[in-house]
XYZ file of C-alpha atoms in Angstrom:
655
model
C 130.818 57.620 83.330
C 132.512 59.824 81.075
C 129.728 62.213 81.750
C 130.332 62.115 84.862
C 133.633 62.796 84.553
C 133.362 65.492 81.858
C 131.242 67.216 84.679
C 133.509 66.709 87.157
C 136.243 68.611 85.053
C 133.965 71.338 84.124
C 133.147 72.068 87.827
C 137.049 71.975 88.647
C 137.370 74.491 85.876
C 135.013 76.779 87.171
C 136.400 76.620 90.536
C 139.820 77.170 89.145
C 138.597 80.387 87.059
C 136.637 81.511 90.301
C 139.834 81.080 92.297
C 141.957 82.822 89.921
C 139.386 85.828 89.479
C 139.018 86.333 93.370
C 142.922 86.141 93.725
C 143.260 88.902 91.182
C 140.593 91.256 92.585
C 142.542 91.055 95.866
C 145.750 91.818 93.723
C 144.226 94.755 92.350
C 142.541 96.084 95.153
C 145.841 96.207 97.267
C 146.729 99.010 94.966
C 144.035 101.033 95.584
C 144.962 104.333 97.091
C 143.708 105.969 100.280
C 141.320 108.515 98.273
C 140.242 105.818 96.201
C 142.055 105.918 93.187
C 144.695 104.083 91.237
C 147.790 104.986 89.377
C 150.393 102.429 88.350
C 154.191 103.098 87.066
C 154.221 104.328 83.729
C 157.486 103.181 82.130
C 158.721 104.344 78.607
C 162.231 103.672 77.391
C 165.884 104.738 78.839
C 165.449 108.247 77.072
C 163.215 110.015 79.645
C 165.507 108.843 82.289
C 168.674 109.700 80.366
C 167.568 112.835 79.819
C 166.555 113.701 83.557
C 170.417 113.058 84.196
C 171.526 115.476 81.302
C 169.063 117.981 82.667
C 170.625 117.979 85.938
C 173.931 118.690 84.444
C 172.647 121.120 81.740
C 171.694 123.254 84.919
C 174.596 122.346 86.820
C 172.604 121.071 90.127
C 173.845 119.990 93.108
C 175.172 115.790 92.226
C 172.780 113.479 93.908
C 175.053 110.642 93.780
C 172.863 107.993 95.176
C 169.883 109.185 92.746
C 172.692 108.976 89.872
C 173.712 105.739 90.612
C 170.372 104.132 90.921
C 169.332 105.888 87.418
C 172.925 104.539 86.042
C 171.925 101.022 87.279
C 168.567 101.221 85.301
C 170.216 102.212 82.172
C 173.115 99.346 82.264
C 170.278 96.931 82.960
C 167.970 97.762 80.002
C 171.133 97.980 77.499
C 170.382 95.974 74.674
C 172.377 92.761 73.507
C 173.249 94.604 70.473
C 175.141 97.048 72.841
C 172.821 99.883 72.465
C 169.600 100.538 73.735
C 166.268 99.915 72.175
C 162.734 101.681 72.625
C 160.872 98.395 73.933
C 162.005 95.292 76.284
C 164.170 93.388 74.087
C 163.736 95.714 70.958
C 166.198 96.547 68.075
C 168.939 99.170 68.383
C 167.849 102.698 68.777
C 170.373 105.422 67.451
C 168.972 108.330 69.556
C 168.326 106.175 72.398
C 171.664 104.638 72.813
C 173.516 108.101 72.337
C 171.455 109.750 75.181
C 172.015 106.835 77.591
C 175.727 106.828 76.712
C 176.285 110.445 77.261
C 173.988 110.172 80.653
C 176.255 107.194 81.716
C 179.370 109.339 81.155
C 177.978 112.348 82.581
C 177.410 109.936 85.780
C 180.853 108.982 85.592
C 181.229 105.662 83.930
C 184.466 105.456 82.401
C 184.554 105.048 78.399
C 186.791 102.135 78.518
C 183.977 100.190 80.856
C 182.953 96.974 78.845
C 179.272 98.384 78.420
C 180.295 101.372 77.214
C 182.615 100.081 74.744
C 179.851 97.514 73.590
C 177.462 100.921 73.016
C 180.199 103.034 71.130
C 181.046 99.894 68.921
C 177.171 99.416 68.265
C 176.722 103.213 67.337
C 179.790 103.159 65.215
C 178.764 100.088 63.390
C 175.416 102.015 62.570
C 177.228 104.938 60.985
C 177.895 107.055 64.420
C 175.807 109.482 66.055
C 175.311 111.775 62.870
C 172.044 109.521 62.734
C 170.497 110.680 66.111
C 166.945 112.539 65.396
C 166.215 116.151 65.770
C 165.318 116.152 69.533
C 168.577 114.633 70.269
C 170.198 117.333 67.900
C 168.860 120.057 70.029
C 170.239 118.669 73.041
C 173.477 118.098 71.778
C 173.839 121.846 70.249
C 172.794 122.916 73.856
C 175.850 120.747 75.014
C 177.858 122.092 72.476
C 178.545 118.562 71.016
C 177.335 119.794 67.465
C 176.704 123.485 66.208
C 172.984 124.787 65.343
C 173.545 123.956 61.895
C 172.745 120.324 62.671
C 169.232 121.409 64.235
C 166.398 122.483 62.054
C 165.795 126.176 62.251
C 162.381 127.115 64.534
C 162.012 130.841 64.647
C 160.308 131.847 67.919
C 158.460 134.220 65.582
C 156.261 131.437 64.573
C 154.087 131.951 67.737
C 152.954 135.216 65.835
C 151.861 133.514 62.907
C 148.215 133.664 61.753
C 146.043 130.693 61.944
C 145.552 130.782 57.970
C 149.147 130.527 57.751
C 150.684 126.989 56.598
C 152.474 126.350 59.840
C 150.513 127.381 63.273
C 150.944 125.668 66.527
C 146.928 125.166 66.639
C 147.837 122.758 63.562
C 149.906 120.459 65.232
C 149.310 117.573 68.306
C 148.854 118.993 71.833
C 151.947 117.226 72.744
C 153.995 118.979 69.812
C 152.516 122.164 70.813
C 153.749 122.312 74.169
C 157.308 120.825 73.514
C 158.050 123.023 71.046
C 156.812 126.460 72.066
C 159.467 126.615 74.874
C 162.231 124.905 72.789
C 161.620 127.596 70.144
C 162.679 130.188 72.655
C 165.825 127.790 73.787
C 166.228 127.953 69.750
C 166.028 131.646 69.469
C 168.282 132.208 72.623
C 171.225 129.303 71.689
C 171.747 128.898 75.526
C 174.984 126.591 76.294
C 174.650 124.009 79.096
C 176.444 124.402 82.375
C 177.902 121.267 82.144
C 180.192 121.669 84.734
C 182.209 118.252 84.512
C 182.851 119.293 80.695
C 181.573 115.893 79.651
C 181.231 115.559 75.565
C 180.597 112.512 73.595
C 182.644 113.630 70.194
C 183.747 109.546 70.284
C 180.199 108.740 69.125
C 180.710 110.423 65.790
C 182.733 109.276 62.816
C 183.681 112.649 61.560
C 183.881 116.279 63.609
C 180.410 116.480 65.352
C 180.878 120.272 64.455
C 180.772 119.937 61.005
C 177.690 117.989 60.640
C 174.595 119.577 58.903
C 170.650 118.650 58.940
C 169.336 115.333 58.905
C 168.607 113.377 56.050
C 164.918 112.919 54.892
C 162.919 110.640 57.221
C 161.515 107.343 55.663
C 158.055 108.647 55.930
C 158.694 112.118 54.415
C 157.922 112.871 50.842
C 160.448 113.856 48.793
C 159.054 116.905 47.171
C 158.007 118.355 50.295
C 160.852 117.721 51.988
C 162.769 119.476 49.172
C 160.619 122.247 49.628
C 160.891 122.292 53.307
C 164.585 121.841 53.396
C 165.060 124.969 51.154
C 162.706 126.803 53.520
C 165.023 126.238 56.083
C 167.752 127.322 54.477
C 166.613 130.392 53.298
C 165.351 130.896 57.128
C 169.071 130.446 58.169
C 170.385 133.167 56.081
C 167.304 135.761 56.801
C 166.626 134.694 60.941
C 169.574 137.084 62.093
C 168.019 140.183 60.137
C 164.725 139.602 61.925
C 164.478 142.926 64.219
C 165.059 142.780 67.750
C 161.598 144.556 68.627
C 159.765 141.522 66.783
C 161.982 138.701 68.354
C 161.066 140.307 71.909
C 157.397 140.288 70.926
C 157.773 136.757 70.070
C 159.412 135.706 73.048
C 156.517 137.562 75.493
C 153.889 135.963 73.319
C 155.672 132.414 73.888
C 155.712 133.090 77.640
C 152.320 133.978 77.584
C 151.307 130.889 76.057
C 153.293 128.829 78.751
C 152.321 130.919 81.917
C 148.822 130.218 81.028
C 149.463 126.608 80.705
C 152.271 126.137 83.505
C 149.634 123.736 85.254
C 151.508 123.739 88.859
C 153.524 120.970 89.571
C 151.635 118.781 87.070
C 153.645 121.062 84.299
C 152.432 122.327 80.968
C 150.967 119.353 79.403
C 151.706 117.417 82.303
C 154.361 115.317 80.372
C 158.254 115.287 80.828
C 159.468 117.141 77.214
C 157.879 120.270 77.700
C 158.386 120.788 81.589
C 162.331 120.025 80.860
C 162.310 122.671 78.260
C 160.489 125.054 79.983
C 162.941 124.720 82.894
C 165.989 125.444 80.703
C 164.174 128.218 78.948
C 163.709 130.045 82.092
C 167.415 129.439 83.013
C 168.165 130.574 79.167
C 166.381 133.819 80.436
C 168.305 134.243 83.540
C 165.685 133.557 85.937
C 167.446 131.472 88.544
C 166.289 128.480 90.413
C 164.164 129.962 92.871
C 161.950 131.958 90.263
C 158.428 130.520 90.999
C 157.553 129.359 87.483
C 160.711 127.556 87.301
C 160.824 126.442 90.630
C 157.302 124.863 90.426
C 158.106 122.881 87.115
C 161.377 121.683 88.061
C 159.619 120.159 91.566
C 156.936 118.630 89.157
C 159.681 116.915 87.180
C 161.171 115.372 90.336
C 157.666 114.125 91.228
C 157.920 111.742 87.834
C 160.757 109.819 89.461
C 160.141 106.205 90.680
C 163.132 105.363 93.055
C 163.636 101.864 94.529
C 166.260 100.314 96.437
C 168.495 99.872 93.389
C 167.432 101.211 90.652
C 165.508 104.742 89.760
C 163.939 106.034 86.556
C 161.679 109.008 85.200
C 158.358 108.380 84.010
C 157.139 110.249 81.000
C 154.001 111.610 82.786
C 151.266 109.808 84.978
C 148.236 108.136 84.174
C 145.735 108.154 87.610
C 142.548 108.914 85.552
C 143.239 105.982 83.086
C 144.130 103.355 85.359
C 141.499 104.567 87.786
C 138.808 104.128 85.265
C 139.940 100.921 83.805
C 140.637 99.313 87.146
C 136.983 100.186 87.975
C 135.945 98.545 84.618
C 137.618 95.178 85.876
C 136.107 95.392 89.353
C 132.727 95.711 87.913
C 133.031 93.094 85.849
C 134.249 91.010 89.010
C 131.536 92.184 90.579
C 132.103 90.645 94.200
C 131.214 92.329 97.520
C 134.220 94.000 97.775
C 135.175 94.673 93.793
C 132.087 97.101 93.584
C 132.571 99.501 96.499
C 136.155 99.836 95.251
C 135.343 100.418 92.082
C 132.809 103.128 93.103
C 135.323 105.034 95.412
C 137.337 105.030 92.563
C 134.796 106.645 90.336
C 133.730 109.004 93.195
C 137.224 110.173 92.990
C 137.121 110.659 89.455
C 134.118 113.282 89.459
C 135.806 116.324 90.475
C 138.451 115.599 88.007
C 136.285 116.601 85.217
C 137.117 119.899 83.403
C 133.803 121.862 83.294
C 135.475 125.474 82.903
C 139.001 125.908 80.845
C 138.422 125.587 76.994
C 141.358 124.264 76.199
C 143.532 124.403 72.945
C 140.733 121.871 71.211
C 138.604 124.692 71.594
C 140.576 126.959 68.657
C 138.848 124.755 65.997
C 135.541 124.010 68.270
C 134.648 127.298 70.199
C 131.170 126.715 70.677
C 131.635 123.178 72.353
C 131.402 123.125 76.056
C 134.280 121.594 78.069
C 133.484 118.283 79.780
C 136.321 116.193 79.621
C 138.617 114.114 81.555
C 142.643 114.439 81.226
C 145.014 111.498 81.795
C 146.952 112.731 84.572
C 145.789 114.183 87.674
C 145.555 117.777 86.385
C 145.953 118.934 82.665
C 143.059 121.454 81.795
C 144.122 122.506 78.655
C 144.403 119.073 77.392
C 141.713 116.738 78.270
C 141.519 113.674 76.306
C 138.661 111.750 74.297
C 139.906 108.123 75.120
C 139.822 108.700 78.863
C 136.510 110.765 78.513
C 134.711 107.759 77.195
C 136.179 105.318 79.211
C 135.294 107.210 82.427
C 131.809 107.820 81.342
C 131.437 104.400 80.339
C 132.368 103.084 83.993
C 130.165 105.820 85.719
C 127.077 104.771 83.335
C 127.662 100.985 84.625
C 127.760 101.744 88.069
C 124.546 103.698 87.986
C 122.630 101.176 85.674
C 123.846 97.777 87.471
C 124.417 98.893 90.853
C 121.834 101.980 91.229
C 124.695 104.379 92.199
C 123.712 108.158 92.271
C 125.728 111.422 91.593
C 126.823 110.441 88.192
C 124.224 111.691 85.677
C 125.244 115.442 85.347
C 129.012 114.159 84.732
C 127.985 111.341 81.960
C 125.735 114.170 80.195
C 128.838 116.473 80.110
C 131.257 113.825 78.836
C 128.708 112.827 76.168
C 128.265 116.613 75.404
C 132.011 117.096 74.756
C 132.600 113.801 72.967
C 129.938 114.747 70.300
C 131.453 117.899 69.622
C 134.778 116.827 69.303
C 133.952 114.049 66.231
C 136.128 115.076 63.306
C 134.854 115.692 59.745
C 135.688 112.200 58.423
C 133.623 110.630 61.144
C 136.479 109.564 63.520
C 137.644 110.908 66.593
C 141.339 112.034 67.414
C 142.678 111.981 70.940
C 142.986 115.559 71.952
C 141.827 117.611 68.931
C 139.587 117.762 66.068
C 140.496 118.084 62.328
C 144.301 118.044 62.844
C 144.647 116.603 59.145
C 147.751 119.001 58.217
C 149.694 116.071 56.838
C 152.127 118.315 54.981
C 153.690 119.507 58.374
C 154.911 116.057 59.081
C 157.137 116.571 56.046
C 159.107 119.757 57.759
C 162.674 118.949 59.117
C 161.657 119.040 62.688
C 159.053 116.233 62.430
C 161.631 113.583 61.333
C 159.462 111.456 63.969
C 156.512 111.723 62.067
C 154.163 112.566 65.226
C 153.734 115.893 64.614
C 149.808 115.639 64.358
C 146.658 113.906 65.964
C 144.585 112.596 63.273
C 141.453 110.701 63.983
C 142.249 106.912 64.892
C 140.512 103.563 64.838
C 141.012 102.864 68.691
C 139.698 106.669 69.836
C 136.750 106.057 67.434
C 135.601 102.795 68.488
C 135.644 104.042 72.358
C 133.665 107.097 71.498
C 130.952 105.188 69.667
C 131.333 102.336 72.709
C 130.455 105.324 74.910
C 127.491 106.749 72.809
C 125.831 103.193 72.343
C 126.269 102.123 75.846
C 124.548 105.679 76.606
C 121.434 104.181 74.034
C 122.612 106.122 70.814
C 122.316 103.670 67.399
C 123.402 103.987 63.821
C 119.930 104.483 62.983
C 119.499 107.556 65.879
C 122.521 109.050 65.879
C 124.391 110.609 63.144
C 127.638 110.683 65.422
C 127.509 106.468 65.518
C 126.691 106.355 62.031
C 129.260 108.478 60.688
C 131.972 106.445 63.263
C 130.724 102.930 62.116
C 131.134 104.344 58.528
C 134.792 105.287 59.519
C 135.479 101.836 61.303
C 134.238 100.190 57.974
C 136.654 101.984 55.477
C 139.563 101.622 58.032
C 139.540 97.823 58.323
C 142.827 96.084 56.960
C 141.867 93.163 54.256
C 143.162 90.647 56.773
C 140.342 91.784 59.235
C 142.317 93.790 61.859
C 142.334 97.271 62.908
C 144.983 99.729 63.701
C 145.849 100.669 67.337
C 147.277 104.179 67.800
C 147.747 103.997 71.534
C 148.007 100.220 72.307
C 150.024 97.920 70.607
C 148.706 97.365 67.830
C 146.520 95.428 65.860
C 145.313 93.302 68.501
C 144.612 96.584 70.800
C 142.960 98.346 67.698
C 140.724 95.477 66.637
C 139.831 94.687 70.286
C 138.560 98.503 70.683
C 136.771 98.119 67.354
C 134.696 94.969 67.969
C 133.652 96.320 71.140
C 132.290 99.363 69.916
C 130.586 97.551 66.954
C 128.860 94.820 69.494
C 127.603 97.997 71.287
C 126.410 99.870 68.422
C 124.137 96.694 67.229
C 126.096 95.624 64.273
C 125.556 92.077 63.797
C 127.778 89.381 64.699
C 127.408 87.743 61.390
C 128.579 90.602 59.631
C 131.182 90.387 57.379
C 133.408 93.067 59.128
C 133.315 91.177 62.536
C 133.505 87.471 61.259
C 136.564 88.484 59.524
C 138.222 90.134 62.603
C 137.134 87.080 64.967
C 138.806 84.916 62.386
C 141.934 86.914 62.253
C 141.891 86.930 65.899
C 141.833 83.436 66.204
C 144.394 82.914 63.535
C 147.313 84.431 65.211
C 147.056 82.725 68.632
C 150.413 81.683 70.145
C 150.898 78.105 70.629
C 150.827 78.416 74.187
C 147.233 79.741 74.038
C 148.207 83.441 74.458
C 148.421 86.490 72.266
C 151.164 88.759 71.524
C 152.536 91.244 69.116
C 155.777 92.886 68.764
C 156.431 97.058 68.091
C 157.858 96.200 64.757
C 154.184 95.661 63.448
C 154.093 99.851 63.123
C 156.671 99.534 60.416
C 156.132 102.207 57.586
C 156.302 99.289 54.887
C 153.029 97.801 56.251
C 152.912 93.796 57.008
C 150.484 93.718 59.348
C 150.710 92.170 62.865
C 154.135 90.842 64.060
C 154.087 87.878 65.934
C 155.681 87.825 69.823
C 155.708 85.816 72.838
C 152.048 86.019 74.527
C 151.838 88.741 77.267
C 148.705 88.947 79.746
C 147.715 92.287 78.717
C 147.678 91.291 74.837
C 145.873 88.136 75.643
C 143.181 89.735 77.751
C 142.372 92.204 74.906
C 142.159 89.069 72.241
C 139.886 87.877 74.624
C 137.657 90.656 75.364
C 137.381 91.076 71.748
C 136.610 87.850 70.748
C 133.676 88.057 73.331
C 132.628 91.006 71.976
C 131.898 89.593 68.899
C 129.612 86.616 70.012
C 132.819 83.831 70.230
C 132.661 83.217 74.244
C 132.419 79.757 73.142
C 135.089 79.408 70.941
C 137.744 77.182 71.156
C 140.624 80.036 71.180
C 138.651 81.625 74.312
C 138.784 78.632 76.181
C 142.789 78.422 75.648
C 143.249 81.787 76.227
C 141.157 81.769 79.589
C 143.852 78.936 80.483
C 147.061 80.759 79.366
C 146.033 83.226 81.765
C 145.453 81.414 84.357
C 148.431 79.090 84.169
C 150.406 82.050 84.459
C 148.995 84.213 86.861
C 151.710 84.707 89.778
C 151.366 83.895 93.676
C 150.052 87.474 94.239
C 147.066 87.008 92.151
C 148.602 89.039 88.865
C 150.640 88.682 86.021
C 154.536 89.567 85.030
C 155.001 91.522 82.103
C 157.947 92.810 81.128
C 157.229 93.652 77.407
C 155.524 96.968 75.984
C 152.336 96.763 74.772
C 151.224 100.320 74.706
C 152.379 103.166 72.442
C 153.492 106.709 72.908
C 153.889 107.320 69.112
C 154.487 104.527 66.712
C 157.914 103.586 65.891
C 159.193 106.530 68.199
C 158.067 105.999 71.887
C 156.654 103.268 73.395
C 155.371 102.747 76.956
C 154.838 100.070 79.499
C 151.665 100.662 81.966
C 152.485 98.450 84.751
C 148.699 98.259 85.616
C 147.751 96.588 82.180
C 148.838 92.968 83.447
C 147.075 93.554 86.654
C 143.313 94.691 85.777
C 143.235 93.508 82.114
C 143.844 90.024 82.498
C 141.105 89.788 85.542
C 138.511 91.841 83.035
C 138.575 89.169 80.788
C 138.424 86.131 82.838
C 135.446 87.840 84.645
C 133.827 88.630 81.489
C 134.223 85.054 80.561
C 132.762 83.705 83.702
C 129.899 86.246 83.364
C 128.877 85.368 79.782
C 129.252 81.724 80.360
C 126.545 81.860 83.615
C 123.986 83.506 81.119
C 122.326 82.519 78.173
C 122.529 85.286 76.182
C 126.485 85.334 75.506
C 126.304 88.903 74.445
C 128.408 91.649 75.741
C 125.927 94.532 77.341
C 128.496 97.272 77.683
C 130.747 99.088 75.561
C 134.207 97.680 76.714
């Protein structure tokens, strides 16, 4: 009788699982665009919508009271219990986010005596005042006249004329820093003043006269010796910069404009991210170009395309993620594998084919001039800055479609993607997101780099993705130096407890998922101590409710490893996919994780997730992909069903 009951329970579990997968599949399919692709909201913290408000007032644009009211509602809602604003949902106070949000709300018209403004001001004062704002905030405050330019580091525009062999060169920093800094250097040279028609300031956030403050203190990540050297250089530049010949300055500004205008990228914007786009609009304004000047007007329209406007609230995205969303959704649907899912995935992958960049040699080619283009960008268009993570994931999804479903038309795209990925491997065996051998770590000590995110070095998660792709295409550590060197990189970067760092997803759960998928595909035995330690670690950090979660605090400089957090659907899915890649489909932790996902699925077949589970820059900028709680849980549940229905229990794809 017990065996009969056990069988009945198993049958019911299978039916429940199948129903959950079907419901999630339908939920995801409802978001497909008419041309086949997916794009979900990409939410950062309050700083981007606050900066959007401040940009409008910097330019003295006509006040859009309806839009400003909606952004104000958003900013008030995400204010933290501590009175300030955090970088993640329910996170700790952040000074710069709080200063910008307060400034934006005051600009909108909120009274400084309103309770939420009083709480914010008290929180800022309790932590030493707005003098502790970061460098980017200080540049903004200098342009509004709140502080003087002495509070911001010197950024001589003449830097753009330096040869590549010089210690600092714009191609020795990351793409996001490069595209942001070049127009900012023009602004620093011209030192414009915001129009600010309302004359709003925020002196009340400082505990001293804001016009008396000097440079920032040493950031926690910075070496004292390097910092002192660069601070001394900053002091020298302050004295000699005004003496630079006007002809040299003009030549440098012209060179900066040439760099920018070659990369303007239409309404998608230079770099297809908000900060350089905003800087470019302000730069053209400072150069005397009115709102109808085509490069300025096109970029300004592109910024408005980043807005998400709802009935009661609005916010501005840092960028959009259609390529990433489409390829990951396709992976999940291919795993689901039913008669609706597979054709929908194919439509998404067909949409991706023309998005591959085959002509433009972007900034990455400075260090890899002989490599042919062949990557995909993250956004709709960003030809100069394709990224390796997207490229690897797109190639794997296309390869899976052709192998499992006999689809044609992907071979050429796959071959060029593989060629580009192989050509972009760094000398240490790892892969970075956008560049090669971006290892000039001393530059993180310059005063401008108080955020510590000036570089794009190889990371474990991107390296894992590239190995996964190469291995899925048939390469092994025995036949491919690329794979062998990559696996060696991963062996040396595993942490003692068994985890791997996750640069672009939060954090050790994401990194460990990425690496275990790669090691499995590359043929590393599941009984390898590296894999056993990682699987054991993942099982050990499972929450009592059966899910997994991790807090942004895990990115702390004084490394303490994973930091506990409430379970989320996306992080639970990563942990499940990781354990299954390690051969642990029958582990009790996997069964409990599956039960957690089924129990938390909503009536639309999807999952609710307020917490941020992705990373822009550790400790500085985090992301909430609204798609992650939709396609990752579907992926994990379908993978579990598929493996339970087979005898091998081995994941046969790279993700």
